PDB file of C-alpha atoms in Angstrom:
ATOM      1  CA  UNK A  12      98.409  66.803 117.820  1.00 60.00           C
ATOM      2  CA  UNK A  13     100.138  70.174 116.431  1.00 66.00           C
ATOM      3  CA  UNK A  14      98.783  72.779 114.314  1.00 67.00           C
ATOM      4  CA  UNK A  15     101.309  75.352 112.256  1.00 69.00           C
ATOM      5  CA  UNK A  16      99.371  78.655 112.628  1.00 73.00           C
ATOM      6  CA  UNK A  17     101.204  81.084 111.136  1.00 74.00           C
ATOM      7  CA  UNK A  18      99.769  85.015 109.687  1.00 72.00           C
ATOM      8  CA  UNK A  19     101.640  88.581 109.178  1.00 76.00           C
ATOM      9  CA  UNK A  20     104.994  86.591 109.785  1.00 76.00           C
ATOM     10  CA  UNK A  21     104.471  84.430 106.942  1.00 81.00           C
ATOM     11  CA  UNK A  22     103.336  86.971 104.662  1.00 79.00           C
ATOM     12  CA  UNK A  23     106.469  88.825 105.170  1.00 78.00           C
ATOM     13  CA  UNK A  24     108.887  85.885 104.923  1.00 83.00           C
ATOM     14  CA  UNK A  25     111.181  84.861 102.367  1.00 88.00           C
ATOM     15  CA  UNK A  26     109.269  82.033 100.281  1.00 90.00           C
ATOM     16  CA  UNK A  27     105.756  82.750 102.452  1.00 91.00           C
ATOM     17  CA  UNK A  28     102.746  84.313 101.006  1.00 93.00           C
ATOM     18  CA  UNK A  29     103.658  87.524  98.841  1.00 95.00           C
ATOM     19  CA  UNK A  30     106.754  85.622  97.158  1.00 96.00           C
ATOM     20  CA  UNK A  31     104.205  82.185  96.443  1.00 96.00           C
ATOM     21  CA  UNK A  32     101.931  84.660  95.065  1.00 97.00           C
ATOM     22  CA  UNK A  33     104.340  85.903  92.526  1.00 98.00           C
ATOM     23  CA  UNK A  34     105.419  82.466  91.152  1.00 97.00           C
ATOM     24  CA  UNK A  35     101.599  81.713  91.219  1.00 97.00           C
ATOM     25  CA  UNK A  36     101.493  84.500  88.692  1.00 98.00           C
ATOM     26  CA  UNK A  37     104.322  84.515  87.058  1.00 98.00           C
ATOM     27  CA  UNK A  38     106.058  87.632  87.967  1.00 98.00           C
ATOM     28  CA  UNK A  39     109.920  87.999  87.587  1.00 98.00           C
ATOM     29  CA  UNK A  40     112.537  89.766  88.908  1.00 98.00           C
ATOM     30  CA  UNK A  41     110.733  89.520  92.428  1.00 97.00           C
ATOM     31  CA  UNK A  42     111.568  92.210  95.175  1.00 95.00           C
ATOM     32  CA  UNK A  43     111.290  92.856  98.551  1.00 93.00           C
ATOM     33  CA  UNK A  44     109.283  97.073  98.850  1.00 88.00           C
ATOM     34  CA  UNK A  45     110.230  99.000 101.600  1.00 79.00           C
ATOM     35  CA  UNK A  46     106.725 100.458 102.986  1.00 72.00           C
ATOM     36  CA  UNK A  47     106.647 103.105 105.183  1.00 71.00           C
ATOM     37  CA  UNK A  48     102.967 102.095 105.209  1.00 65.00           C
ATOM     38  CA  UNK A  49     103.193  98.877 106.291  1.00 63.00           C
ATOM     39  CA  UNK A  50     106.356  99.036 108.732  1.00 65.00           C
ATOM     40  CA  UNK A  51     107.893  95.699 107.515  1.00 72.00           C
ATOM     41  CA  UNK A  52     108.908  94.565 104.446  1.00 73.00           C
ATOM     42  CA  UNK A  53     105.535  93.016 103.372  1.00 82.00           C
ATOM     43  CA  UNK A  54     105.281  93.956 100.201  1.00 91.00           C
ATOM     44  CA  UNK A  55     106.447  92.132  97.139  1.00 95.00           C
ATOM     45  CA  UNK A  56     106.917  93.786  93.368  1.00 97.00           C
ATOM     46  CA  UNK A  57     107.820  92.247  90.186  1.00 98.00           C
ATOM     47  CA  UNK A  58     107.637  92.262  86.778  1.00 99.00           C
ATOM     48  CA  UNK A  59     105.213  90.736  84.028  1.00 99.00           C
ATOM     49  CA  UNK A  60     106.935  88.852  80.918  1.00 98.00           C
ATOM     50  CA  UNK A  61     104.854  91.461  78.591  1.00 98.00           C
ATOM     51  CA  UNK A  62     103.110  94.485  79.186  1.00 98.00           C
ATOM     52  CA  UNK A  63      99.147  94.008  79.562  1.00 99.00           C
ATOM     53  CA  UNK A  64      95.905  96.205  79.872  1.00 99.00           C
ATOM     54  CA  UNK A  65      94.370  96.511  82.899  1.00 99.00           C
ATOM     55  CA  UNK A  66      91.762  94.030  81.626  1.00 99.00           C
ATOM     56  CA  UNK A  67      94.192  91.506  80.647  1.00 99.00           C
ATOM     57  CA  UNK A  68      96.084  91.264  84.144  1.00 99.00           C
ATOM     58  CA  UNK A  69      93.109  91.196  86.082  1.00 99.00           C
ATOM     59  CA  UNK A  70      91.690  88.416  84.225  1.00 99.00           C
ATOM     60  CA  UNK A  71      95.597  86.696  84.703  1.00 98.00           C
ATOM     61  CA  UNK A  72      94.906  86.744  88.514  1.00 99.00           C
ATOM     62  CA  UNK A  73      91.707  85.490  87.550  1.00 98.00           C
ATOM     63  CA  UNK A  74      92.667  82.690  86.133  1.00 98.00           C
ATOM     64  CA  UNK A  75      96.042  82.293  87.926  1.00 97.00           C
ATOM     65  CA  UNK A  76      94.125  81.777  90.961  1.00 97.00           C
ATOM     66  CA  UNK A  77      91.402  80.308  89.948  1.00 95.00           C
ATOM     67  CA  UNK A  78      89.017  82.508  91.190  1.00 95.00           C
ATOM     68  CA  UNK A  79      86.833  85.700  90.312  1.00 95.00           C
ATOM     69  CA  UNK A  80      88.082  89.534  90.506  1.00 98.00           C
ATOM     70  CA  UNK A  81      87.324  93.258  91.036  1.00 97.00           C
ATOM     71  CA  UNK A  82      89.272  95.673  89.698  1.00 98.00           C
ATOM     72  CA  UNK A  83      89.540  99.198  88.894  1.00 98.00           C
ATOM     73  CA  UNK A  84      91.469 100.579  85.673  1.00 98.00           C
ATOM     74  CA  UNK A  85      94.297 102.329  86.209  1.00 98.00           C
ATOM     75  CA  UNK A  86      94.284 103.863  83.062  1.00 98.00           C
ATOM     76  CA  UNK A  87      97.852 102.301  81.665  1.00 97.00           C
ATOM     77  CA  UNK A  88      99.640  98.897  80.767  1.00 98.00           C
ATOM     78  CA  UNK A  89     101.107  97.110  82.804  1.00 99.00           C
ATOM     79  CA  UNK A  90     104.789  95.827  83.386  1.00 99.00           C
ATOM     80  CA  UNK A  91     105.830  95.866  87.354  1.00 98.00           C
ATOM     81  CA  UNK A  92     103.332  94.654  90.121  1.00 99.00           C
ATOM     82  CA  UNK A  93     103.330  95.241  93.741  1.00 97.00           C
ATOM     83  CA  UNK A  94     102.147  92.123  96.054  1.00 97.00           C
ATOM     84  CA  UNK A  95     100.089  91.898  99.403  1.00 95.00           C
ATOM     85  CA  UNK A  96      98.010  89.163  99.551  1.00 94.00           C
ATOM     86  CA  UNK A  97      94.993  89.201 102.216  1.00 92.00           C
ATOM     87  CA  UNK A  98      94.410  92.343 103.152  1.00 92.00           C
ATOM     88  CA  UNK A  99      96.283  95.232 101.305  1.00 92.00           C
ATOM     89  CA  UNK A 100      94.360  97.927  99.337  1.00 93.00           C
ATOM     90  CA  UNK A 101      95.486 100.627 101.302  1.00 94.00           C
ATOM     91  CA  UNK A 102      99.074 100.106 100.367  1.00 94.00           C
ATOM     92  CA  UNK A 103      98.444 101.173  96.139  1.00 95.00           C
ATOM     93  CA  UNK A 104     100.575 104.208  97.073  1.00 94.00           C
ATOM     94  CA  UNK A 105     103.174 102.321  98.011  1.00 93.00           C
ATOM     95  CA  UNK A 106     103.265 100.338  95.065  1.00 95.00           C
ATOM     96  CA  UNK A 107     103.052 103.518  92.685  1.00 96.00           C
ATOM     97  CA  UNK A 108     106.558 105.461  94.876  1.00 94.00           C
ATOM     98  CA  UNK A 109     108.093 101.819  93.627  1.00 94.00           C
ATOM     99  CA  UNK A 110     107.332 102.194  89.891  1.00 96.00           C
ATOM    100  CA  UNK A 111     104.374  99.693  90.107  1.00 98.00           C
ATOM    101  CA  UNK A 112     101.479 100.184  87.796  1.00 99.00           C
ATOM    102  CA  UNK A 113      99.410  97.431  89.629  1.00 99.00           C
ATOM    103  CA  UNK A 114      98.681  96.243  93.101  1.00 98.00           C
ATOM    104  CA  UNK A 115      97.414  92.482  93.362  1.00 98.00           C
ATOM    105  CA  UNK A 116      95.785  92.085  96.955  1.00 98.00           C
ATOM    106  CA  UNK A 117      92.663  89.972  98.327  1.00 96.00           C
ATOM    107  CA  UNK A 118      90.658  92.724 100.540  1.00 94.00           C
ATOM    108  CA  UNK A 119      90.041  95.557  99.037  1.00 97.00           C
ATOM    109  CA  UNK A 120      87.623  98.825 100.352  1.00 97.00           C
ATOM    110  CA  UNK A 121      85.798 101.138  97.714  1.00 98.00           C
ATOM    111  CA  UNK A 122      87.900 104.089  98.794  1.00 98.00           C
ATOM    112  CA  UNK A 123      90.914 102.167  98.167  1.00 97.00           C
ATOM    113  CA  UNK A 124      89.684 101.771  94.500  1.00 98.00           C
ATOM    114  CA  UNK A 125      88.789 105.302  94.112  1.00 98.00           C
ATOM    115  CA  UNK A 126      92.214 106.429  95.352  1.00 98.00           C
ATOM    116  CA  UNK A 127      94.090 103.893  93.412  1.00 98.00           C
ATOM    117  CA  UNK A 128      92.229 105.265  90.290  1.00 98.00           C
ATOM    118  CA  UNK A 129      92.920 108.641  90.977  1.00 98.00           C
ATOM    119  CA  UNK A 130      96.287 107.836  91.247  1.00 97.00           C
ATOM    120  CA  UNK A 131      96.877 105.349  88.396  1.00 98.00           C
ATOM    121  CA  UNK A 132      97.018 102.459  89.610  1.00 98.00           C
ATOM    122  CA  UNK A 133      95.513  99.389  88.579  1.00 99.00           C
ATOM    123  CA  UNK A 134      94.052  97.655  91.616  1.00 98.00           C
ATOM    124  CA  UNK A 135      93.099  94.071  91.819  1.00 99.00           C
ATOM    125  CA  UNK A 136      91.010  92.390  94.155  1.00 98.00           C
ATOM    126  CA  UNK A 137      91.007  88.600  94.771  1.00 97.00           C
ATOM    127  CA  UNK A 138      90.073  87.554  97.729  1.00 96.00           C
ATOM    128  CA  UNK A 139      92.022  87.237 100.976  1.00 94.00           C
ATOM    129  CA  UNK A 140      91.510  83.441 100.970  1.00 93.00           C
ATOM    130  CA  UNK A 141      92.440  83.184  97.403  1.00 95.00           C
ATOM    131  CA  UNK A 142      95.312  85.337  97.702  1.00 96.00           C
ATOM    132  CA  UNK A 143      96.956  83.310 101.094  1.00 93.00           C
ATOM    133  CA  UNK A 144      95.959  79.922 100.156  1.00 93.00           C
ATOM    134  CA  UNK A 145      98.395  79.394  97.774  1.00 93.00           C
ATOM    135  CA  UNK A 146     101.142  79.301 100.026  1.00 92.00           C
ATOM    136  CA  UNK A 147      99.678  76.013 102.062  1.00 89.00           C
ATOM    137  CA  UNK A 148     100.783  73.782  99.113  1.00 91.00           C
ATOM    138  CA  UNK A 149     104.558  75.241  99.393  1.00 90.00           C
ATOM    139  CA  UNK A 150     104.755  74.816 103.356  1.00 88.00           C
ATOM    140  CA  UNK A 151     102.913  71.290 103.030  1.00 89.00           C
ATOM    141  CA  UNK A 152     106.016  70.030 100.246  1.00 91.00           C
ATOM    142  CA  UNK A 153     108.882  72.074 102.531  1.00 90.00           C
ATOM    143  CA  UNK A 154     107.686  69.860 105.442  1.00 89.00           C
ATOM    144  CA  UNK A 155     107.495  66.817 104.060  1.00 91.00           C
ATOM    145  CA  UNK A 156     110.769  66.750 102.456  1.00 94.00           C
ATOM    146  CA  UNK A 157     112.792  68.363 105.808  1.00 93.00           C
ATOM    147  CA  UNK A 158     110.776  66.288 108.306  1.00 92.00           C
ATOM    148  CA  UNK A 159     110.730  62.860 106.975  1.00 91.00           C
ATOM    149  CA  UNK A 160     109.590  60.973 110.150  1.00 92.00           C
ATOM    150  CA  UNK A 161     106.328  63.179 110.517  1.00 88.00           C
ATOM    151  CA  UNK A 162     103.217  62.576 108.604  1.00 88.00           C
ATOM    152  CA  UNK A 163     101.725  65.806 107.613  1.00 86.00           C
ATOM    153  CA  UNK A 164      98.259  66.338 106.649  1.00 84.00           C
ATOM    154  CA  UNK A 165      96.855  69.934 105.066  1.00 85.00           C
ATOM    155  CA  UNK A 166      93.046  70.226 106.801  1.00 82.00           C
ATOM    156  CA  UNK A 167      91.036  71.030 103.417  1.00 80.00           C
ATOM    157  CA  UNK A 168      89.680  74.578 103.431  1.00 84.00           C
ATOM    158  CA  UNK A 169      87.843  76.932 101.076  1.00 86.00           C
ATOM    159  CA  UNK A 170      86.596  80.814 101.018  1.00 86.00           C
ATOM    160  CA  UNK A 171      83.546  81.024 103.272  1.00 85.00           C
ATOM    161  CA  UNK A 172      82.083  83.333 100.565  1.00 84.00           C
ATOM    162  CA  UNK A 173      80.172  82.607  97.942  1.00 82.00           C
ATOM    163  CA  UNK A 174      79.044  84.541  94.452  1.00 79.00           C
ATOM    164  CA  UNK A 175      75.918  84.404  92.523  1.00 83.00           C
TER     165      UNK A 175
END
């Protein structure tokens, strides 16, 4: 039995976690964000087709990822969005420096929501699992298409968290 396991390298990779997350959200003109705080080209930024209010944007994220979200309202319309699947709430200042009005990540701490609100950035926490899991289907489809003499299986997973 062989297993494919990837973490931060898949977040940074072309076609990886953050690129697939951008596709899920329908972002256009997606680019890598140079981030002194991340130390790599981890983050992505893209543009929505139309401006949305912070609440509308949070609803879009919830709908696209089929999950509950938490968000803080940055107080301005959203057109440019930064992404960091998994744990990346601390990168709201990088998003702001790149001209983004919002950042979507998985895990966001209380003080990160406070900092983002103070800076005028809408910060959306969609869940660690929920922001990373969409790439699994992409990897599976790529492997099935390119390696035809091997059978691939995805072990079904779900988030370990529950909501009441």
